[in-house]
Amino acid sequence: MDAKRSGPLEKGTESKKRKAPPTGTDAAAKSRPHNNNGRSTATTGTTGTTAPAPTAGRFGAKRVKFQDARNIRTQPADAALEDGKLDLQKFLNAREFEIKALEDSMRKCKSTNASRVFQQVPRALRRRTASHNARRVPKRLRERAKREMLEDNTPTVEARKRRPRTTRARIRAETAKKLGILAEKKKKRLLQKAAAAAAAADGGAALPGKEAKIMVDTRPARPKIRRDALNEPPKAQSKFRKRQINKTWLPTHLWHAKRATMTEPSKPLWRFAIPLTPTEKCYRPTHRAVGQKGVVVWDASYMSTIGLYGTAEGVERVLKALGLTQESLWGARGQKWRAGVRKWTGLVSKPIGGGGSRRDIGPATIVWNPQAPARSDDGPTTTETAAEAAAASTPTPPKKPQRQLLIRTHPSCFLELFEELLKLAKMQTPRLHIEDLRFEIGSIELTGPASTETLLGILQPYHTKSDNKDERHLRVFQSLAGVTNPASLPKDAVLAFSVQDPRLSYPPRRVDSSSGGPAGALLETLASWPLDDGGVEPFDIFCRDRRHEASRLPSQKAINRRKGANAPGEPLPVTKADPPVPVLLLASRPSTDGQAQGTWTLLAPWKCVMPLWYSMMRLPLSTGGNPRLGGLNEQRQIAFEHGAPWFPADFPATDAGREWELEQRDKRRRDWDRRPKGKRIEWNSLDLGAGRKGEVGDGLACDFAHLFALCAADVSGGGPPVPVSNSSLNPQAIGSSITDGAAAMEIDPPTPAPAPELSEKTGPTSGPGATQQPLAATAPTTGGTATGTTAGTAAAKAALGLIRHVPKPTFTSLLAALPDLGNPPAKCSLITIHLTFVTRGVANTCARIYRLPSRKPGAAPPVPTLPSLPGVEGVEVFATDPSSLSLSSSTAPASTTKSLPRDLGDQWLRQLPQPKHSGFTRGAQRPQLGRSRGPPRMPAGIDMATRKKLLAQSIVATELPYPPPKPGDYSHNHSYNGLEMSSGGGAGGGGHQHHPLCPGEDDLLGFVTSGAFSLSEGRGTAIGSISADRALEAIRDAGAKTGKLCVVRNAGESVGWLARWEVV
């Protein structure tokens, strides 16, 4: 025991410790005698107990501090024995001392804990400034944070007491103070003036100040929505107005700005400040929340909404002009869609030029408003009053039925679709009208097993049974408790009803999964779907008056005052000051994977999105936790894992996809230029094997212009140029189109291609053996760097504008017509595919997609032979490396590059994994699709001629590797039969050793637009676009199964990997 801290025992009584701590400087100053073991000891006080000497230095002092806090002092029980008798008082004092020592040690351990208070906050709430500002931590931890900062002498930050340090900041602070004083004086003067006016009107009775203030404040005016014209965004608050000069904030911007990475202030995305991704790591948690448990929520208010209304016949003609010509939409099968109980989602298009050619605009969702009993010609109306019903009873001439619908589209193609709709609406008689509802209707999207539970927790009904309000949609929605996948609902189901302000029941409570009734009733509801029998009232969200009324929500201060007068924990009752909030729920399912999670889309008035969002993010889920925040990257990740293309990145055949590709191309080029030369890819020196040097096309882009220039070269010989809208595309047509586009944009046209020349280093610059250059590179650069870049961008934009998209049904019909293809697609047509790697490999954006090389029918390649060997005359032996043989002049190519192995397609087919067999086969060998494990043995009982032939083949074959490859090792590609023995290094040095070479430029199919490792598939997948005609050729030549095999090579790499593609 320490001398400074005496125990309850008498003087001279020894006390024992479990581990006696050092006593600091006193113990260190004493002599340290060495014991028999050579260890130094320190004496503590008068007890004579030894302890290890403290370690000098900073870390030693810290270790001493923790060791002293964790030591618990005890006393032996025999100290209370005296002459064999137990002294009860001493025994109790000893136990009391031990209890106090235990409590003191627990208190010291807690105070000397290594974790600070800002480190105990959940990961989602941690902030960098929390270590210097106590206001950044939760209220329950602020006092402890202040105490820790005071003990550690941490420099604290008080935002409200921060003084300006520069002259400019001081002047701004003084100016703000003066402006605040002037504003207060002006407000006081207006209040006095209003009070005087009210007093004069009431006969001299002056109003108190608070009532006069109420008279000064006025309700917000009803927003004016212009027909057939674009509308302005909502007027921002004065303190935030300067930040929204060139962009618009989402309703939840202030919430997202603290928790997510936003777009750059000077570079908005689609005229909005959009959250890109949460600040915390969320890639794998997002995958788990979507597929296993939880829900991912993101604010999709940036999606644009257009209102279209007019006669039913005119609306039908407009929609058919946008490409909605399917018989299923306008026949009996489309009755539910036209009745407003279903939605339609797909691509809309517009006609381009003549000949029936069309170009896609982008994806759109169309929802009809159920037909009302009576409509006026002026547009949307409210519910009928008694006077209107009486007036409607008088005989009037019959009017054409008026219909109204909402078109929800992506903001990148909004302007293009709005202009097309405006043009089509003006052509109709009677004329239709459109409205820009971008800032009238906001939206929230939810996906995950708990998405339905989240909506049930925050959407409380507004109307009760006593209101006599027909809320069939609401009753059906409340019966969906227990649904874990929105895809289980009828496809494209629609629900519309009115809910109350979610702030009245804030914070939300966990939803009881048994509130929806028995499981049998839920299955019956999903199977029958009671809303399909008709009789649905018009949706309130289509009515402008209803939307404006819902936007006039009470202030948060008024809600807080009502909560203060209400019982704690009880929801507030609905009053006349709480307007109903009309909502529209859209259920969707992924079109590619039927087992994947569906999505809920919640449409609500723009100003009602923020209260819904706050309640949604605070809802406790039954599986634990809260809904997860998602951004634009998470939305793209979910679409990628579902195998669906994401707009606009995976739609290069649209104007929005073209703009996205050009922006991303410039971004990748800036990143490439920023890297030092030693750490960036040199595209011209890339070795692809077989003497091929340089990347195919532009390595930083999905160079579809280069792809279609190759396609044009395939068909240019022999026939006249064919127009783009009919079947093919030739270089002359491309050049003329670019020249016309350049003249329209007042830029210099591209220079014509030079005559074929042979370069000493790179071979021919034009001709069949030359490397084709992209069209964007043909723009002149004589006007300087800026002019050359502008011209190159304009040329690339014009070239990408010639691309067309072939839908999946059209391509399927073309496959059914093989091999006789009477109406082939255009050479500039693309199909969107989903790639799945067979074994290894992960594709990145801009990766090249090749088809497997195959021999053309009727064009057998020459078989080079080796000189006659002694004893094997007349035996034909195939060469392993064609580059080592001297070809005849009649078969030598025009270029100086080495040719690819003739069996390259077979080499790639051997990359397929071996099929697993359940049992052993006797008497015959099982067919093997993989690599052979060793050289074949000499068969027994063969003649001498065959023995000589096999011996010659084994002599010319490549030597066996040492050590031999392990069974199942797919990193090598050896064949020991002498017929195919090529490797990446043997044919020119490109790629990995013993790995098949990538096919040539003639086999280029397309490019990857999105690629990564898919957590849902457990392998690499990708979304890409390939040429439609080359895909048909591959399937026609190799069959439906082998023709869909391809080789994917990342840009800047020489190794490709085998994959299989499917049309989406």
Coordinates of N, CA and C in Angstrom, one line a residue, residues 309-318 377-378 399-403 424-434:
Y309 N -53.1 17.8 -71.6 CA -54.5 17.7 -71.5 C -55.2 18.2 -72.7
G310 N -56.3 17.6 -73.0 CA -57.1 18.0 -74.2 C -58.1 16.9 -74.6
T311 N -58.5 16.8 -75.8 CA -59.4 15.8 -76.2 C -58.7 14.4 -76.2
A312 N -59.5 13.4 -76.0 CA -59.0 12.0 -76.0 C -58.4 11.6 -77.3
E313 N -59.0 12.0 -78.4 CA -58.5 11.7 -79.7 C -57.1 12.4 -80.0
G314 N -57.1 13.7 -79.6 CA -55.8 14.4 -79.8 C -54.7 13.9 -79.0
V315 N -55.0 13.5 -77.7 CA -53.9 13.0 -76.8 C -53.4 11.7 -77.4
E316 N -54.3 10.8 -77.9 CA -53.9 9.6 -78.5 C -53.0 9.8 -79.7
R317 N -53.4 10.8 -80.6 CA -52.5 11.0 -81.8 C -51.1 11.5 -81.3
V318 N -51.1 12.4 -80.3 CA -49.8 12.9 -79.8 C -48.9 11.7 -79.3
D377 N -63.4 22.8 -71.1 CA -62.4 22.9 -72.2 C -61.1 23.7 -71.8
D378 N -61.1 24.3 -70.6 CA -60.0 25.1 -70.2 C -58.9 24.3 -69.6
K399 N -70.1 17.3 -75.8 CA -68.7 17.7 -76.0 C -67.8 16.5 -76.0
K400 N -66.7 16.7 -76.7 CA -65.7 15.7 -76.7 C -65.1 15.5 -75.4
P401 N -64.9 14.2 -75.0 CA -64.3 13.9 -73.7 C -62.9 14.5 -73.5
Q402 N -62.6 15.1 -72.4 CA -61.3 15.7 -72.1 C -60.5 14.8 -71.2
R403 N -59.3 14.6 -71.5 CA -58.4 13.7 -70.8 C -57.2 14.5 -70.4
L424 N -46.1 19.0 -81.5 CA -47.2 18.1 -81.8 C -48.6 18.6 -81.3
A425 N -48.6 19.3 -80.1 CA -49.8 19.9 -79.6 C -50.4 21.0 -80.5
K426 N -49.5 21.7 -81.1 CA -50.0 22.8 -81.9 C -50.5 22.3 -83.2
M427 N -50.2 21.1 -83.6 CA -50.7 20.5 -84.9 C -52.1 19.9 -84.7
Q428 N -52.6 19.8 -83.5 CA -53.8 19.1 -83.3 C -55.0 20.1 -83.4
T429 N -56.2 19.6 -83.7 CA -57.4 20.4 -83.8 C -58.5 19.6 -83.1
P430 N -59.1 20.0 -82.1 CA -58.8 21.3 -81.3 C -57.4 21.1 -80.6
R431 N -56.8 22.2 -80.4 CA -55.4 22.3 -79.9 C -55.3 21.7 -78.5
L432 N -54.2 21.0 -78.3 CA -53.9 20.5 -76.9 C -53.0 21.5 -76.2
H433 N -52.9 21.3 -74.9 CA -52.1 22.2 -74.1 C -51.2 21.4 -73.2
I434 N -50.0 21.9 -73.0 CA -49.0 21.2 -72.1 C -48.6 22.2 -71.0

